[in-house]
mmCIF file of C-alpha atoms and ligand atoms in Angstrom:
data_model
loop_
_atom_site.group_PDB
_atom_site.id
_atom_site.type_symbol
_atom_site.label_atom_id
_atom_site.label_comp_id
_atom_site.label_asym_id
_atom_site.label_seq_id
_atom_site.Cartn_x
_atom_site.Cartn_y
_atom_site.Cartn_z
ATOM 1 C CA MET A 1 35.100 -20.579 25.223
ATOM 2 C CA ASN A 2 37.359 -18.860 27.683
ATOM 3 C CA GLU A 3 36.578 -21.307 30.459
ATOM 4 C CA VAL A 4 38.437 -21.359 33.720
ATOM 5 C CA ARG A 5 41.056 -24.087 33.660
ATOM 6 C CA LYS A 6 41.625 -26.640 36.399
ATOM 7 C CA ILE A 7 45.339 -27.186 36.941
ATOM 8 C CA ILE A 8 46.967 -29.450 39.513
ATOM 9 C CA HIS A 9 50.626 -29.375 40.493
ATOM 10 C CA ILE A 10 51.785 -32.626 42.074
ATOM 11 C CA ASP A 11 55.071 -32.567 43.962
ATOM 12 C CA MET A 12 56.556 -35.594 45.707
ATOM 13 C CA ASP A 13 57.775 -34.756 49.217
ATOM 14 C CA ALA A 14 61.593 -34.702 49.520
ATOM 15 C CA PHE A 15 61.497 -37.286 46.757
ATOM 16 C CA TYR A 16 64.984 -38.816 46.495
ATOM 17 C CA ALA A 17 65.489 -38.670 50.253
ATOM 18 C CA SER A 18 62.060 -40.203 50.950
ATOM 19 C CA VAL A 19 62.767 -43.066 48.556
ATOM 20 C CA GLU A 20 66.032 -43.812 50.375
ATOM 21 C CA GLN A 21 64.242 -43.745 53.737
ATOM 22 C CA ARG A 22 61.500 -45.975 52.364
ATOM 23 C CA ASP A 23 63.980 -48.570 51.115
ATOM 24 C CA ASN A 24 66.409 -48.356 54.049
ATOM 25 C CA PRO A 25 64.502 -48.399 57.338
ATOM 26 C CA GLU A 26 67.702 -47.537 59.252
ATOM 27 C CA TYR A 27 67.640 -44.068 57.624
ATOM 28 C CA ARG A 28 64.115 -43.215 58.769
ATOM 29 C CA GLY A 29 63.759 -40.315 61.153
ATOM 30 C CA LYS A 30 67.371 -39.269 60.513
ATOM 31 C CA PRO A 31 68.985 -36.350 58.730
ATOM 32 C CA LEU A 32 69.839 -37.707 55.302
ATOM 33 C CA ALA A 33 71.076 -36.159 52.099
ATOM 34 C CA VAL A 34 71.194 -37.692 48.659
ATOM 35 C CA GLY A 35 74.196 -36.484 46.719
ATOM 36 C CA SER A 36 77.886 -36.872 46.245
ATOM 37 C CA SER A 37 80.399 -36.840 49.067
ATOM 38 C CA PRO A 38 82.227 -33.700 50.233
ATOM 39 C CA SER A 39 85.535 -35.095 48.936
ATOM 40 C CA GLN A 40 84.141 -35.034 45.399
ATOM 41 C CA ARG A 41 83.273 -31.358 45.596
ATOM 42 C CA GLY A 42 79.724 -32.670 45.545
ATOM 43 C CA VAL A 43 76.389 -31.041 46.101
ATOM 44 C CA VAL A 44 73.222 -32.136 47.835
ATOM 45 C CA ALA A 45 70.530 -33.252 45.384
ATOM 46 C CA ALA A 46 67.848 -33.765 48.032
ATOM 47 C CA ALA A 47 67.543 -33.552 51.798
ATOM 48 C CA SER A 48 65.201 -35.369 54.182
ATOM 49 C CA TYR A 49 62.943 -33.232 56.358
ATOM 50 C CA GLU A 50 65.123 -34.125 59.348
ATOM 51 C CA ALA A 51 68.147 -32.727 57.477
ATOM 52 C CA ARG A 52 66.281 -29.582 56.479
ATOM 53 C CA LYS A 53 66.005 -28.671 60.162
ATOM 54 C CA PHE A 54 69.778 -28.156 60.052
ATOM 55 C CA GLY A 55 69.453 -25.773 57.120
ATOM 56 C CA ILE A 56 70.399 -28.392 54.545
ATOM 57 C CA HIS A 57 68.671 -28.166 51.200
ATOM 58 C CA SER A 58 69.280 -29.136 47.604
ATOM 59 C CA ALA A 59 72.107 -27.430 45.716
ATOM 60 C CA ILE A 60 74.254 -26.642 48.750
ATOM 61 C CA ALA A 61 77.753 -28.107 48.797
ATOM 62 C CA SER A 62 78.043 -31.437 50.586
ATOM 63 C CA SER A 63 80.973 -30.078 52.601
ATOM 64 C CA MET A 64 78.747 -27.255 53.821
ATOM 65 C CA ALA A 65 75.993 -29.744 54.656
ATOM 66 C CA VAL A 66 78.345 -31.823 56.802
ATOM 67 C CA ALA A 67 79.536 -28.672 58.547
ATOM 68 C CA LYS A 68 75.937 -27.867 59.448
ATOM 69 C CA CYS A 69 75.171 -31.410 60.572
ATOM 70 C CA PRO A 70 78.188 -33.640 61.336
ATOM 71 C CA HIS A 71 76.076 -36.809 61.744
ATOM 72 C CA LEU A 72 74.416 -36.310 58.348
ATOM 73 C CA ILE A 73 73.997 -39.514 56.343
ATOM 74 C CA ILE A 74 74.967 -38.990 52.702
ATOM 75 C CA VAL A 75 73.921 -41.591 50.151
ATOM 76 C CA ARG A 76 74.560 -41.799 46.432
ATOM 77 C CA PRO A 77 71.505 -41.224 44.271
ATOM 78 C CA ARG A 78 69.868 -44.232 42.599
ATOM 79 C CA PHE A 79 68.360 -42.583 39.578
ATOM 80 C CA GLU A 80 67.091 -45.822 38.000
ATOM 81 C CA VAL A 81 64.894 -46.307 41.072
ATOM 82 C CA TYR A 82 63.660 -42.696 41.035
ATOM 83 C CA ARG A 83 62.906 -42.940 37.322
ATOM 84 C CA SER A 84 60.861 -46.093 37.716
ATOM 85 C CA ILE A 85 58.818 -44.563 40.561
ATOM 86 C CA SER A 86 58.302 -41.509 38.394
ATOM 87 C CA ALA A 87 56.925 -43.739 35.632
ATOM 88 C CA GLN A 88 54.639 -45.407 38.193
ATOM 89 C CA ILE A 89 53.261 -42.014 39.195
ATOM 90 C CA HIS A 90 52.671 -41.102 35.572
ATOM 91 C CA THR A 91 50.481 -44.175 35.121
ATOM 92 C CA ILE A 92 48.394 -42.913 38.038
ATOM 93 C CA PHE A 93 48.021 -39.508 36.343
ATOM 94 C CA LYS A 94 46.877 -41.257 33.159
ATOM 95 C CA ARG A 95 43.836 -42.652 34.923
ATOM 96 C CA TYR A 96 42.585 -39.060 35.068
ATOM 97 C CA THR A 97 44.160 -37.191 32.165
ATOM 98 C CA ASP A 98 46.685 -37.537 29.359
ATOM 99 C CA ILE A 99 47.474 -33.844 29.624
ATOM 100 C CA PHE A 100 50.257 -33.879 32.172
ATOM 101 C CA GLU A 101 53.680 -32.331 31.961
ATOM 102 C CA PRO A 102 56.539 -33.669 34.069
ATOM 103 C CA VAL A 103 58.846 -30.868 35.199
ATOM 104 C CA ALA A 104 61.252 -33.180 36.967
ATOM 105 C CA LEU A 105 61.133 -36.771 38.140
ATOM 106 C CA ASP A 106 59.134 -35.710 41.191
ATOM 107 C CA GLU A 107 56.939 -32.942 39.845
ATOM 108 C CA ALA A 108 54.244 -32.529 37.221
ATOM 109 C CA TYR A 109 51.461 -30.252 36.115
ATOM 110 C CA LEU A 110 48.120 -31.773 35.147
ATOM 111 C CA ASP A 111 45.284 -30.135 33.262
ATOM 112 C CA VAL A 112 42.105 -31.772 34.518
ATOM 113 C CA SER A 113 39.626 -29.235 33.095
ATOM 114 C CA GLU A 114 38.375 -32.242 31.142
ATOM 115 C CA ASN A 115 39.167 -35.536 32.797
ATOM 116 C CA LYS A 116 38.625 -39.180 31.974
ATOM 117 C CA GLN A 117 36.375 -39.806 34.960
ATOM 118 C CA ASN A 118 34.265 -36.659 34.643
ATOM 119 C CA ILE A 119 35.036 -35.631 38.197
ATOM 120 C CA PRO A 120 33.781 -32.072 38.686
ATOM 121 C CA TYR A 121 36.264 -30.910 41.321
ATOM 122 C CA ALA A 122 39.997 -30.793 40.698
ATOM 123 C CA SER A 123 40.500 -31.067 44.456
ATOM 124 C CA THR A 124 38.775 -34.474 44.401
ATOM 125 C CA ILE A 125 41.165 -35.634 41.692
ATOM 126 C CA ALA A 126 44.183 -34.325 43.607
ATOM 127 C CA ARG A 127 43.063 -36.165 46.726
ATOM 128 C CA LEU A 128 42.566 -39.422 44.792
ATOM 129 C CA ILE A 129 45.932 -39.120 43.054
ATOM 130 C CA ARG A 130 47.764 -38.526 46.335
ATOM 131 C CA ALA A 131 45.995 -41.499 47.926
ATOM 132 C CA GLU A 132 46.867 -43.737 44.964
ATOM 133 C CA ILE A 133 50.493 -42.585 44.972
ATOM 134 C CA PHE A 134 50.739 -43.461 48.650
ATOM 135 C CA ALA A 135 48.963 -46.811 48.256
ATOM 136 C CA GLU A 136 51.136 -47.839 45.312
ATOM 137 C CA THR A 137 54.555 -46.388 46.186
ATOM 138 C CA ASN A 138 54.441 -45.831 49.938
ATOM 139 C CA LEU A 139 55.536 -42.240 49.331
ATOM 140 C CA THR A 140 53.702 -39.017 49.995
ATOM 141 C CA ALA A 141 52.991 -36.218 47.575
ATOM 142 C CA SER A 142 51.629 -32.721 47.999
ATOM 143 C CA ALA A 143 49.266 -31.006 45.587
ATOM 144 C CA GLY A 144 48.360 -27.503 44.578
ATOM 145 C CA ILE A 145 45.119 -26.825 42.762
ATOM 146 C CA SER A 146 44.210 -23.642 40.930
ATOM 147 C CA ILE A 147 43.464 -22.016 37.585
ATOM 148 C CA ASN A 148 46.979 -21.823 36.146
ATOM 149 C CA LYS A 149 50.442 -23.308 36.490
ATOM 150 C CA PHE A 150 51.926 -20.509 38.566
ATOM 151 C CA LEU A 151 49.171 -20.589 41.190
ATOM 152 C CA ALA A 152 49.073 -24.399 41.275
ATOM 153 C CA LYS A 153 52.829 -24.498 41.812
ATOM 154 C CA MET A 154 52.651 -21.912 44.597
ATOM 155 C CA ALA A 155 49.755 -23.806 46.204
ATOM 156 C CA SER A 156 51.525 -27.183 46.323
ATOM 157 C CA GLY A 157 54.199 -25.758 48.620
ATOM 158 C CA ILE A 158 51.777 -24.356 51.188
ATOM 159 C CA ASN A 159 50.764 -27.494 53.078
ATOM 160 C CA LYS A 160 53.864 -29.542 52.423
ATOM 161 C CA PRO A 161 54.596 -32.313 53.259
ATOM 162 C CA ASN A 162 51.672 -34.638 52.545
ATOM 163 C CA GLY A 163 49.158 -31.856 52.137
ATOM 164 C CA MET A 164 47.216 -29.958 49.554
ATOM 165 C CA LYS A 165 45.870 -26.503 48.947
ATOM 166 C CA VAL A 166 43.301 -24.992 46.629
ATOM 167 C CA ILE A 167 43.631 -21.390 45.488
ATOM 168 C CA LEU A 168 40.213 -20.313 44.248
ATOM 169 C CA PRO A 169 40.003 -17.772 41.409
ATOM 170 C CA GLU A 170 38.404 -15.200 43.700
ATOM 171 C CA ASP A 171 41.273 -15.496 46.187
ATOM 172 C CA ALA A 172 44.105 -15.471 43.637
ATOM 173 C CA ILE A 173 44.775 -11.723 43.551
ATOM 174 C CA ALA A 174 44.864 -11.335 47.325
ATOM 175 C CA PHE A 175 47.108 -14.374 47.622
ATOM 176 C CA VAL A 176 49.645 -12.999 45.154
ATOM 177 C CA GLU A 177 49.562 -9.508 46.658
ATOM 178 C CA SER A 178 50.489 -10.775 50.097
ATOM 179 C CA LEU A 179 53.256 -13.075 48.860
ATOM 180 C CA PRO A 180 56.840 -12.050 49.781
ATOM 181 C CA ILE A 181 58.845 -11.524 46.595
ATOM 182 C CA GLU A 182 61.408 -14.218 47.407
ATOM 183 C CA LYS A 183 58.625 -16.812 47.565
ATOM 184 C CA PHE A 184 57.502 -16.329 43.956
ATOM 185 C CA HIS A 185 58.142 -19.293 41.708
ATOM 186 C CA GLY A 186 60.363 -18.074 38.892
ATOM 187 C CA ILE A 187 61.990 -15.332 40.933
ATOM 188 C CA GLY A 188 65.383 -16.625 41.997
ATOM 189 C CA LYS A 189 67.642 -15.381 44.753
ATOM 190 C CA VAL A 190 69.524 -12.872 42.627
ATOM 191 C CA THR A 191 66.389 -11.409 41.071
ATOM 192 C CA ALA A 192 64.647 -11.273 44.454
ATOM 193 C CA ALA A 193 67.576 -9.332 45.909
ATOM 194 C CA LYS A 194 67.469 -6.927 43.007
ATOM 195 C CA MET A 195 63.722 -6.460 43.398
ATOM 196 C CA GLN A 196 64.154 -5.757 47.090
ATOM 197 C CA SER A 197 66.753 -3.144 46.268
ATOM 198 C CA LEU A 198 64.131 -1.559 44.008
ATOM 199 C CA GLY A 199 61.650 -1.506 46.874
ATOM 200 C CA ILE A 200 59.650 -4.499 45.629
ATOM 201 C CA ARG A 201 59.022 -6.650 48.661
ATOM 202 C CA THR A 202 55.639 -8.240 48.014
ATOM 203 C CA GLY A 203 53.334 -9.136 45.165
ATOM 204 C CA ALA A 204 51.463 -5.901 45.810
ATOM 205 C CA ASP A 205 54.695 -3.925 45.269
ATOM 206 C CA LEU A 206 55.400 -5.858 42.089
ATOM 207 C CA LYS A 207 51.930 -5.125 40.753
ATOM 208 C CA GLU A 208 52.528 -1.393 41.092
ATOM 209 C CA ARG A 209 55.406 -1.492 38.593
ATOM 210 C CA SER A 210 54.694 -0.937 34.920
ATOM 211 C CA LEU A 211 55.402 -3.523 32.258
ATOM 212 C CA ASN A 212 57.912 -1.113 30.764
ATOM 213 C CA PHE A 213 59.799 -0.760 33.999
ATOM 214 C CA LEU A 214 59.931 -4.523 34.589
ATOM 215 C CA VAL A 215 61.142 -5.282 31.060
ATOM 216 C CA GLN A 216 63.761 -2.565 31.371
ATOM 217 C CA GLN A 217 65.019 -3.998 34.654
ATOM 218 C CA PHE A 218 64.654 -7.717 34.019
ATOM 219 C CA GLY A 219 64.624 -8.254 30.267
ATOM 220 C CA LYS A 220 62.162 -10.699 28.796
ATOM 221 C CA SER A 221 61.328 -12.145 32.223
ATOM 222 C CA GLY A 222 59.712 -8.763 32.958
ATOM 223 C CA GLN A 223 56.580 -9.813 31.100
ATOM 224 C CA TYR A 224 56.285 -12.966 33.193
ATOM 225 C CA TYR A 225 56.700 -10.981 36.425
ATOM 226 C CA TYR A 226 54.077 -8.508 35.256
ATOM 227 C CA ASN A 227 51.615 -11.333 34.590
ATOM 228 C CA ILE A 228 52.141 -13.296 37.781
ATOM 229 C CA ALA A 229 51.729 -10.130 39.844
ATOM 230 C CA ARG A 230 48.178 -10.216 38.435
ATOM 231 C CA ALA A 231 47.810 -13.956 39.110
ATOM 232 C CA GLN A 232 47.858 -14.500 35.357
ATOM 233 C CA ASP A 233 49.723 -17.288 33.643
ATOM 234 C CA GLU A 234 48.587 -18.442 30.236
ATOM 235 C CA ARG A 235 51.206 -21.156 29.834
ATOM 236 C CA ILE A 236 49.526 -24.388 28.847
ATOM 237 C CA VAL A 237 50.251 -27.818 30.258
ATOM 238 C CA GLU A 238 52.317 -29.409 27.525
ATOM 239 C CA PRO A 239 52.494 -33.173 27.520
ATOM 240 C CA ASN A 240 55.281 -35.053 25.721
ATOM 241 C CA ARG A 241 57.532 -32.146 25.364
ATOM 242 C CA ILE A 242 60.891 -33.453 24.302
ATOM 243 C CA ARG A 243 63.889 -31.381 25.209
ATOM 244 C CA LYS A 244 66.448 -30.805 22.552
ATOM 245 C CA SER A 245 68.734 -28.703 24.680
ATOM 246 C CA ILE A 246 69.292 -27.529 28.223
ATOM 247 C CA GLY A 247 70.633 -24.083 28.803
ATOM 248 C CA ALA A 248 71.048 -21.200 31.176
ATOM 249 C CA GLU A 249 71.456 -17.550 30.438
ATOM 250 C CA ASN A 250 71.472 -14.223 32.153
ATOM 251 C CA SER A 251 70.849 -10.730 30.915
ATOM 252 C CA PHE A 252 72.453 -7.945 32.828
ATOM 253 C CA ALA A 253 70.939 -4.791 34.188
ATOM 254 C CA LEU A 254 74.245 -3.066 33.513
ATOM 255 C CA ASP A 255 76.084 -4.133 30.385
ATOM 256 C CA LEU A 256 79.361 -5.889 31.143
ATOM 257 C CA SER A 257 82.625 -4.639 29.733
ATOM 258 C CA ASP A 258 85.149 -5.723 32.325
ATOM 259 C CA LYS A 259 86.781 -9.049 31.412
ATOM 260 C CA ALA A 260 86.947 -10.359 34.981
ATOM 261 C CA THR A 261 83.252 -9.687 35.545
ATOM 262 C CA ILE A 262 82.372 -11.354 32.250
ATOM 263 C CA LEU A 263 84.267 -14.486 33.262
ATOM 264 C CA MET A 264 82.658 -14.490 36.681
ATOM 265 C CA GLU A 265 79.182 -14.260 35.179
ATOM 266 C CA LEU A 266 80.046 -16.968 32.673
ATOM 267 C CA GLU A 267 81.098 -19.247 35.509
ATOM 268 C CA GLN A 268 77.863 -18.626 37.355
ATOM 269 C CA ILE A 269 75.832 -19.436 34.251
ATOM 270 C CA ALA A 270 77.890 -22.613 33.791
ATOM 271 C CA GLU A 271 77.029 -23.570 37.354
ATOM 272 C CA THR A 272 73.314 -23.093 36.744
ATOM 273 C CA LEU A 273 73.541 -25.155 33.562
ATOM 274 C CA HIS A 274 75.453 -27.853 35.422
ATOM 275 C CA GLU A 275 72.802 -28.002 38.144
ATOM 276 C CA ARG A 276 70.117 -28.424 35.508
ATOM 277 C CA LEU A 277 72.050 -31.199 33.805
ATOM 278 C CA GLU A 278 72.399 -32.946 37.160
ATOM 279 C CA LYS A 279 68.747 -32.546 37.899
ATOM 280 C CA HIS A 280 67.823 -34.094 34.576
ATOM 281 C CA GLN A 281 70.614 -36.630 34.701
ATOM 282 C CA THR A 282 71.695 -35.907 31.197
ATOM 283 C CA SER A 283 74.717 -34.821 29.221
ATOM 284 C CA GLY A 284 75.279 -33.702 25.663
ATOM 285 C CA ARG A 285 77.789 -33.401 22.885
ATOM 286 C CA THR A 286 77.321 -29.843 21.631
ATOM 287 C CA LEU A 287 78.127 -26.818 23.739
ATOM 288 C CA THR A 288 76.895 -23.430 22.544
ATOM 289 C CA LEU A 289 77.837 -20.018 23.834
ATOM 290 C CA LYS A 290 75.567 -17.078 23.134
ATOM 291 C CA VAL A 291 76.700 -13.491 23.507
ATOM 292 C CA LYS A 292 74.458 -10.510 22.956
ATOM 293 C CA PHE A 293 76.049 -7.087 22.844
ATOM 294 C CA SER A 294 74.613 -3.802 23.996
ATOM 295 C CA ASP A 295 73.944 -2.946 20.333
ATOM 296 C CA TYR A 296 71.789 -6.133 20.211
ATOM 297 C CA GLN A 297 74.150 -7.890 17.860
ATOM 298 C CA GLN A 298 74.154 -11.547 18.793
ATOM 299 C CA ILE A 299 76.892 -14.091 18.240
ATOM 300 C CA THR A 300 76.777 -17.816 18.946
ATOM 301 C CA ARG A 301 79.704 -20.203 18.920
ATOM 302 C CA SER A 302 79.390 -23.966 19.202
ATOM 303 C CA ARG A 303 81.644 -26.903 19.609
ATOM 304 C CA THR A 304 80.671 -30.548 19.207
ATOM 305 C CA PHE A 305 82.634 -33.145 21.100
ATOM 306 C CA GLY A 306 83.323 -36.785 20.268
ATOM 307 C CA SER A 307 81.560 -37.896 23.434
ATOM 308 C CA SER A 308 79.057 -36.356 25.829
ATOM 309 C CA ILE A 309 80.150 -33.853 28.407
ATOM 310 C CA ASN A 310 78.481 -32.773 31.641
ATOM 311 C CA SER A 311 81.173 -31.886 34.170
ATOM 312 C CA LEU A 312 81.260 -28.357 35.504
ATOM 313 C CA ASP A 313 84.980 -27.988 34.827
ATOM 314 C CA THR A 314 84.591 -28.968 31.182
ATOM 315 C CA ILE A 315 81.648 -26.653 30.685
ATOM 316 C CA ILE A 316 83.507 -23.697 32.182
ATOM 317 C CA THR A 317 86.746 -24.410 30.306
ATOM 318 C CA GLU A 318 85.019 -24.869 26.964
ATOM 319 C CA ALA A 319 82.722 -21.875 27.407
ATOM 320 C CA ILE A 320 85.737 -19.683 28.132
ATOM 321 C CA ALA A 321 87.491 -21.144 25.076
ATOM 322 C CA LEU A 322 84.460 -20.310 22.910
ATOM 323 C CA LEU A 323 84.378 -16.812 24.337
ATOM 324 C CA GLY A 324 88.019 -16.467 23.333
ATOM 325 C CA THR A 325 87.055 -16.977 19.679
ATOM 326 C CA ILE A 326 84.815 -13.910 19.748
ATOM 327 C CA GLU A 327 86.284 -10.520 19.003
ATOM 328 C CA LEU A 328 84.942 -8.503 21.920
ATOM 329 C CA GLY A 329 86.708 -5.252 21.112
ATOM 330 C CA ASP A 330 85.456 -2.611 23.501
ATOM 331 C CA ARG A 331 81.822 -3.587 23.117
ATOM 332 C CA SER A 332 79.881 -4.340 26.264
ATOM 333 C CA ILE A 333 77.778 -7.439 26.819
ATOM 334 C CA ARG A 334 74.082 -7.449 27.568
ATOM 335 C CA LEU A 335 73.449 -11.183 27.751
ATOM 336 C CA LEU A 336 75.440 -14.392 28.147
ATOM 337 C CA GLY A 337 74.103 -17.900 27.704
ATOM 338 C CA ILE A 338 75.455 -21.435 27.596
ATOM 339 C CA SER A 339 73.499 -24.435 26.381
ATOM 340 C CA LEU A 340 74.137 -28.070 25.745
ATOM 341 C CA SER A 341 72.410 -29.955 22.923
ATOM 342 C CA ASN A 342 72.695 -33.353 21.243
ATOM 343 C CA LEU A 343 71.491 -34.613 24.589
ATOM 344 C CA ASP A 344 71.594 -38.248 25.503
ATOM 345 C CA ASN A 345 69.896 -40.204 28.188
ATOM 346 C CA VAL A 346 66.570 -38.447 27.726
ATOM 347 C CA GLN A 347 63.894 -41.004 28.527
ATOM 348 C CA THR A 348 60.154 -40.843 28.734
ATOM 349 C CA SER A 349 60.218 -40.145 32.437
ATOM 350 C CA GLN A 350 62.674 -37.356 31.814
ATOM 351 C CA ILE A 351 60.644 -35.493 29.279
ATOM 352 C CA ILE A 352 61.022 -32.314 31.101
ATOM 353 C CA GLN A 353 60.279 -28.723 30.483
ATOM 354 C CA LEU A 354 62.396 -26.150 32.166
ATOM 355 C CA PRO A 355 60.831 -22.873 33.165
ATOM 356 C CA LEU A 356 61.034 -20.225 30.497
ATOM 357 C CA PHE A 357 62.572 -17.762 32.869
ATOM 358 C CA GLN A 358 66.048 -17.898 34.239
ATOM 359 C CA LEU A 359 67.091 -18.339 37.823
HETATM 360 MG MG1 MG B 401 59.505 -32.467 45.348
#
């Protein structure tokens, strides 16, 4: 039974920016960012490859982007267009398999262990899909092919843009061992910095740490780190997963007791949540704050609004207000989380699964 799976990760190249360059020939070959303007306290949602040469990437402030590249072209996103191209790409996937899981408008995992055309090699399917995407949308995609989601995701970044990479089962361990810790998918900047401070610089270093140690240091994500250090990832490709909520949380290596630090962390979590809402172009009516104390007692507080919210200011203000309703006493906090539910605007092309781990 335990057959080796064939997983493909398809990732459109600089998606939003490439669409704008496709549709506006005057933008081609130029540094371009899709996002909101610096005056709106905006952030960059996507950057063209020309813009990336100036150090501009998604999630940086637009004002910072303009400072790095004064002749940067900034255009407003056209999400209806991106959504319809995303749907187009999904129809291409369906020619090969119904088991695909969109992670964002421009990214999806496919399980082609069994496929509709009985093609033996996943790399053949990846090549065909990329060719069909280009023929039908005039956009390029990169692909990663391997035996699980983690490896497929890592592989799709290797020959970007417009490239692909296979990681064979027999090469998986060596690949992971040599990988710098900050390159691991699922290990964000903050976690990577913490790992480096613990002397974990590569996959090989990570593999030397016990499960116990990793769980102690990183909470429930420790198990995931332990597995990926061994090139293992059992997560299945889940089609049609409908999101009921979007959230962000962080557990702390040192329990928090200082009010100012708690508020700072809460703000950072709100920012992560806000980024995710932006990425998924959604908003919601119910905001929930989760607080776990060092004695593992957990309290949640929710508030439902008359209309949907998604602005960063509202999220921060309301999360702080919810925190104010909790009697903290002199207990210290182990984990903080904010989520938004009663989501609207979730369409087929936005059926999205967020990673299980935090940033
Ligand atoms: Mg992409």
